[in-house]
Tab-separated table of C-alpha atoms in Angstrom:
chain	number	residue	atom	x	y	z
E	1	MET	CA	125.068	77.807	133.158
E	2	THR	CA	123.983	75.268	130.257
E	3	ALA	CA	121.363	72.937	129.109
E	4	LEU	CA	121.633	68.861	130.145
E	5	ALA	CA	123.459	66.739	128.424
E	6	ALA	CA	123.077	63.908	130.736
E	7	ASP	CA	120.714	62.731	133.625
E	8	ARG	CA	121.091	64.947	136.659
E	9	ILE	CA	120.228	64.187	140.377
E	10	LEU	CA	116.904	65.298	140.831
E	11	ARG	CA	116.475	67.428	143.867
E	12	ARG	CA	113.543	67.497	145.809
E	13	SER	CA	112.628	70.553	148.615
E	14	GLY	CA	110.218	69.961	150.797
E	15	SER	CA	106.781	67.816	150.599
E	16	SER	CA	104.937	70.444	149.289
E	17	ALA	CA	100.914	69.900	148.938
E	18	VAL	CA	101.082	70.130	144.545
E	19	SER	CA	103.554	67.660	144.477
E	20	MET	CA	102.407	65.069	142.135
E	21	LYS	CA	103.235	63.060	139.910
E	22	LEU	CA	101.250	63.487	136.646
E	23	LYS	CA	100.603	61.266	133.419
E	24	SER	CA	103.255	60.742	131.185
E	25	LEU	CA	103.729	63.130	128.514
E	26	PRO	CA	104.465	62.038	124.469
E	27	VAL	CA	108.178	63.734	123.825
E	28	ALA	CA	108.807	64.953	120.812
E	29	ALA	CA	110.413	63.241	117.614
E	30	SER	CA	113.834	63.261	117.496
E	31	THR	CA	114.101	64.728	121.108
E	32	THR	CA	116.080	63.421	124.376
E	33	ILE	CA	114.708	64.638	127.527
E	34	TYR	CA	117.235	64.287	130.840
E	35	GLY	CA	116.001	62.248	134.163
E	36	GLY	CA	115.372	65.739	136.154
E	37	ALA	CA	115.074	68.273	132.778
E	38	ILE	CA	112.869	71.023	132.531
E	39	VAL	CA	110.535	69.620	130.890
E	40	ALA	CA	107.532	71.612	128.564
E	41	ILE	CA	104.945	71.297	126.264
E	42	ASN	CA	105.319	72.293	122.481
E	43	GLN	CA	102.572	74.274	120.034
E	44	SER	CA	102.384	70.431	118.775
E	45	GLY	CA	101.080	68.879	122.173
E	46	TYR	CA	104.126	67.088	122.806
E	47	ALA	CA	106.928	67.064	126.035
E	48	VAL	CA	110.444	68.817	125.042
E	49	PRO	CA	113.330	69.667	126.845
E	50	ALA	CA	112.846	74.109	128.539
E	51	SER	CA	114.430	76.063	126.516
E	52	ALA	CA	114.242	79.573	125.217
E	53	ASP	CA	111.162	79.240	123.202
E	54	PRO	CA	108.408	81.604	124.057
E	55	SER	CA	105.963	79.168	122.350
E	56	LEU	CA	106.647	76.543	125.515
E	57	PHE	CA	104.621	75.900	128.541
E	58	VAL	CA	106.574	73.971	131.612
E	59	VAL	CA	104.621	71.639	133.353
E	60	GLY	CA	107.375	70.001	135.586
E	61	VAL	CA	110.352	68.038	136.084
E	62	ALA	CA	111.653	64.271	133.969
E	63	LEU	CA	111.831	61.331	136.926
E	64	ALA	CA	114.117	59.595	134.505
E	65	ALA	CA	115.250	59.842	131.313
E	66	ALA	CA	113.366	59.532	127.505
E	67	ASP	CA	115.833	59.194	124.895
E	68	ASN	CA	113.366	59.369	121.472
E	69	SER	CA	116.359	60.580	119.209
E	70	ALA	CA	115.422	58.165	116.422
E	71	GLY	CA	111.553	57.908	117.021
E	72	SER	CA	108.623	59.614	115.863
E	73	ALA	CA	106.650	62.420	117.447
E	74	GLY	CA	104.648	60.091	120.301
E	75	ALA	CA	106.734	57.310	120.350
E	76	ILE	CA	108.149	56.753	123.296
E	77	SER	CA	107.069	58.824	126.798
E	78	VAL	CA	108.302	60.856	129.268
E	79	ALA	CA	107.197	60.606	133.788
E	80	ILE	CA	106.542	64.497	135.006
E	81	GLU	CA	106.662	65.444	138.610
E	82	ARG	CA	105.770	68.532	139.844
E	83	GLY	CA	106.906	70.208	143.355
E	84	VAL	CA	109.837	71.969	144.768
E	85	PHE	CA	113.371	71.473	143.011
E	86	SER	CA	116.994	72.637	143.022
E	87	PHE	CA	118.346	74.334	139.255
E	88	ASN	CA	121.457	75.768	138.203
E	89	ASN	CA	120.843	80.072	138.631
E	90	SER	CA	121.804	82.288	135.900
E	91	SER	CA	124.568	84.696	135.803
E	92	SER	CA	125.218	88.567	135.528
E	93	THR	CA	122.148	90.548	136.185
E	94	SER	CA	119.492	87.116	135.053
E	95	ALA	CA	120.930	85.819	138.464
E	96	LEU	CA	118.293	85.447	140.781
E	97	THR	CA	118.690	86.391	144.802
E	98	ASP	CA	116.886	86.374	148.063
E	99	ALA	CA	114.955	89.267	146.470
E	100	ASP	CA	113.066	87.180	144.199
E	101	ILE	CA	111.431	84.638	146.755
E	102	GLY	CA	107.278	84.481	145.802
E	103	ARG	CA	108.341	85.970	142.821
E	104	VAL	CA	108.146	83.737	138.993
E	105	CYS	CA	111.440	82.504	136.903
E	106	TYR	CA	112.449	81.634	133.804
E	107	ALA	CA	114.096	78.638	131.424
E	108	ALA	CA	117.229	79.334	130.350
E	109	ASP	CA	117.412	76.175	129.149
E	110	ASP	CA	116.340	72.335	130.816
E	111	ASN	CA	118.333	73.309	134.085
E	112	THR	CA	119.364	76.891	134.753
E	113	VAL	CA	116.482	79.395	135.498
E	114	ALA	CA	116.748	82.747	134.993
E	115	ARG	CA	115.214	86.558	136.604
E	116	ILE	CA	114.607	88.102	133.040
E	117	THR	CA	112.718	87.182	130.448
E	118	ALA	CA	115.281	88.089	127.525
E	119	ILE	CA	112.508	90.066	126.198
E	120	GLY	CA	109.970	87.505	126.506
E	121	THR	CA	111.936	84.263	124.697
E	122	LEU	CA	111.829	82.769	128.041
E	123	PRO	CA	108.921	80.457	129.410
E	124	PRO	CA	108.254	80.941	132.768
E	125	VAL	CA	109.167	77.658	135.086
E	126	GLY	CA	107.133	78.239	138.433
E	127	LYS	CA	108.235	81.126	141.295
E	128	VAL	CA	111.205	81.229	143.126
E	129	MET	CA	110.924	79.513	147.093
E	130	GLY	CA	114.364	80.323	148.190
E	131	LEU	CA	118.571	79.740	147.521
E	132	ASP	CA	120.153	76.711	148.204
E	133	GLY	CA	123.475	78.108	147.736
E	134	SER	CA	123.978	79.213	144.126
E	135	ASP	CA	121.064	77.125	143.252
E	136	VAL	CA	117.461	78.385	143.233
E	137	LEU	CA	114.842	75.924	144.447
E	138	VAL	CA	111.397	76.650	142.382
E	139	GLU	CA	107.632	75.427	142.918
E	140	VAL	CA	107.681	74.113	138.955
E	141	GLY	CA	104.201	73.042	137.642
E	142	LEU	CA	101.785	75.919	139.327
E	143	LEU	CA	102.815	78.134	135.806
E	144	SER	CA	101.867	77.614	132.278
E	145	GLN	CA	101.560	81.626	131.164
E	146	SER	CA	103.348	84.634	132.067
E	147	GLU	CA	100.452	87.167	133.426
E	148	ASN	CA	100.755	89.338	130.352
E	149	VAL	CA	99.912	86.612	127.601
E	150	HIS	CA	96.055	86.091	126.426
E	151	ASP	CA	95.796	82.966	124.301
E	152	LEU	CA	92.111	81.707	122.867
E	153	LEU	CA	90.645	78.185	121.581
E	154	ILE	CA	88.006	78.555	119.369
E	155	VAL	CA	87.416	75.972	116.542
E	156	ALA	CA	88.767	76.491	113.324
E	157	GLY	CA	86.585	77.004	111.030
E	158	ALA	CA	88.814	75.885	107.484
E	159	ASP	CA	91.934	73.202	107.554
E	160	LEU	CA	94.765	75.161	108.899
E	161	SER	CA	97.082	72.291	109.257
E	162	THR	CA	98.883	72.990	106.230
E	163	THR	CA	98.956	76.556	105.799
E	164	GLY	CA	97.754	78.157	109.286
E	165	GLN	CA	100.237	78.000	112.176
E	166	THR	CA	102.446	80.743	112.973
E	167	ARG	CA	100.145	82.999	111.292
E	168	PHE	CA	97.487	86.042	111.692
E	169	VAL	CA	94.290	84.072	111.870
E	170	ALA	CA	90.555	86.353	112.491
E	171	LEU	CA	86.979	84.946	112.632
E	172	ASN	CA	84.552	84.170	109.949
E	173	SER	CA	81.184	84.749	109.961
E	174	SER	CA	80.291	81.793	112.126
E	175	GLY	CA	82.660	82.924	114.951
E	176	ALA	CA	85.248	80.003	113.624
E	177	VAL	CA	88.758	80.847	113.237
E	178	VAL	CA	90.139	81.521	109.627
E	179	LEU	CA	93.317	82.495	107.791
E	180	ALA	CA	93.165	86.267	108.092
E	181	ALA	CA	94.152	87.110	104.225
E	182	THR	CA	93.216	90.925	104.092
E	183	ALA	CA	96.163	93.378	103.716
E	184	GLY	CA	96.075	95.729	107.024
E	185	MET	CA	93.022	93.948	108.613
E	186	ALA	CA	92.223	93.414	112.715
E	187	ALA	CA	93.191	90.031	112.961
E	188	LEU	CA	91.900	88.347	116.085
E	189	GLY	CA	95.618	87.462	117.053
E	190	VAL	CA	98.307	84.686	115.720
E	191	LEU	CA	97.869	80.840	115.508
E	192	LEU	CA	99.895	78.709	117.855
E	193	ASN	CA	98.642	74.689	116.744
E	194	ALA	CA	98.064	73.596	113.411
E	195	PRO	CA	93.825	72.823	113.654
E	196	THR	CA	92.140	70.413	111.073
E	197	SER	CA	88.725	72.294	110.177
E	198	GLY	CA	86.556	71.455	113.200
E	199	ALA	CA	89.447	71.127	115.665
E	200	VAL	CA	90.461	73.812	118.316
E	201	ALA	CA	92.611	76.204	117.444
E	202	ILE	CA	95.004	77.755	119.758
E	203	VAL	CA	95.028	81.812	118.990
E	204	ARG	CA	98.019	83.446	120.798
E	205	ARG	CA	95.778	87.294	121.363
E	206	ARG	CA	98.103	88.914	123.563
E	207	GLY	CA	101.917	88.468	124.317
E	208	LEU	CA	104.972	87.303	123.051
E	209	VAL	CA	105.205	84.507	119.783
E	210	ARG	CA	107.587	84.058	117.332
E	211	MET	CA	105.464	84.373	113.394
E	212	LEU	CA	105.905	84.558	109.440
E	213	ALA	CA	107.422	87.390	108.261
E	214	GLU	CA	106.153	88.153	104.741
E	215	GLU	CA	108.910	90.561	104.261
E	216	ALA	CA	112.431	91.634	105.943
E	217	ILE	CA	111.327	93.961	109.199
E	218	THR	CA	112.914	95.905	111.143
E	219	GLU	CA	113.350	95.080	114.863
E	220	GLY	CA	110.897	97.646	116.493
E	221	VAL	CA	108.400	98.909	113.415
E	222	ASN	CA	104.786	97.843	114.183
E	223	ILE	CA	103.565	94.991	112.027
E	224	ALA	CA	100.041	94.497	110.667
E	225	VAL	CA	98.392	91.663	108.169
E	226	ALA	CA	100.127	90.734	105.117
E	227	VAL	CA	97.755	89.881	102.135
E	228	THR	CA	96.499	86.352	101.301
E	229	THR	CA	99.210	84.627	103.112
E	230	GLY	CA	98.544	85.986	107.043
E	231	ARG	CA	102.254	86.501	107.599
E	232	ALA	CA	103.085	89.830	109.412
E	233	LYS	CA	104.422	93.252	107.477
E	234	ILE	CA	105.280	96.012	107.991
E	235	ALA	CA	101.739	98.479	108.887
E	236	THR	CA	101.174	101.649	106.967
E	237	ALA	CA	100.587	105.120	108.782
E	238	SER	CA	97.322	106.055	108.465
E	239	SER	CA	96.223	108.648	106.527
E	240	ALA	CA	92.988	110.696	106.153
E	241	ASN	CA	91.340	111.387	102.663
E	242	THR	CA	91.125	115.539	103.041
E	243	GLY	CA	87.373	115.366	101.094
E	244	THR	CA	86.059	111.978	102.379
E	245	GLY	CA	87.677	111.930	105.897
E	246	VAL	CA	88.128	108.132	104.870
E	247	ILE	CA	91.232	106.968	106.858
E	248	THR	CA	93.343	104.402	104.548
E	249	GLY	CA	96.348	102.557	106.472
E	250	SER	CA	97.035	99.193	108.444
E	251	PHE	CA	95.051	98.184	111.653
E	252	VAL	CA	98.263	97.554	113.934
E	253	MET	CA	98.664	94.019	115.687
E	254	GLY	CA	101.841	94.758	117.543
E	255	GLN	CA	105.466	95.205	117.159
E	256	ALA	CA	108.844	93.420	116.264
E	257	LEU	CA	111.050	92.367	118.724
E	258	GLU	CA	113.542	90.721	116.396
E	259	GLU	CA	114.050	91.698	112.811
E	260	SER	CA	113.130	88.965	109.621
E	261	SER	CA	115.516	89.045	106.907
E	262	GLY	CA	112.261	88.226	104.641
E	263	ALA	CA	109.520	86.250	103.662
E	264	ALA	CA	108.725	82.756	105.341
E	265	ASP	CA	111.499	83.811	108.271
E	266	LEU	CA	109.994	83.809	111.953
E	267	PHE	CA	111.016	85.900	113.974
E	268	LEU	CA	109.930	87.436	117.450
E	269	VAL	CA	107.247	90.066	117.653
E	270	ASP	CA	104.959	91.071	120.546
E	271	ILE	CA	101.344	91.055	119.844
E	272	HIS	CA	99.228	93.801	121.100
E	273	PRO	CA	96.953	95.090	119.083
E	274	ILE	CA	96.248	98.717	118.877
E	275	GLY	CA	94.346	99.596	115.779
E	276	ALA	CA	96.036	102.614	113.818
E	277	VAL	CA	98.710	104.663	114.023
E	278	PRO	CA	99.132	108.688	112.623
E	279	GLY	CA	101.423	108.993	110.036
E	280	THR	CA	102.618	111.680	111.405
E	281	LEU	CA	103.539	112.265	115.370
E	282	ALA	CA	102.607	115.218	116.969
């Protein structure tokens, strides 16, 4: 199946108690949302068509088209509704069946839902309510995150609007969010938005996220905080000084799920802080 290239007929199923029109949402710059599309909120707080991006939050379905292809962010709004709607099914191992009724499904694009998350790159859409021929009935707008995601909302202690988003951040002595700038340190998580000082920072503490790399990183390796930049580097395995017993190495913040080609490359990681890891496995 493919993403929408025109409005589609919006097919509702039943009259669910959760069905409701939501407040119109501002549309992202240079973006077109077609009528009937699955709509999500991006990290900047603007509406976009759902796609294979784990940072998106699905909020509902577009009641009508919103063409902001030539406009700036927020120039127009899109009307959103929640409820049970029919969408295209995926194929092969991603196809949903009757066995998936009651389970969460994921957005392959703005018109197609899938059974699996493709290593967590697909945002959750809602719960499968049934199958309608080759289509899937989904209760949309009840879920915003995977149950394996943990985000924290904390005040920013510095201006992170230019340098901060998609980087590791930490807490300062006042309990506010600042850039993580010490190599191998135990960071709080990855910053999802771009707050100014005193604004609310959204930090991905656990779960999948795309972030900036400091160097070329191979898929599957452990990652840690790079010096001064807050980007991800390859974690250094721990070793102990035989005289003092002091352990040297990186605090592992997670694992790379994609390769990065080098500095400033955005790549997919699974954030799950685990601390020091041994240099020699046994």
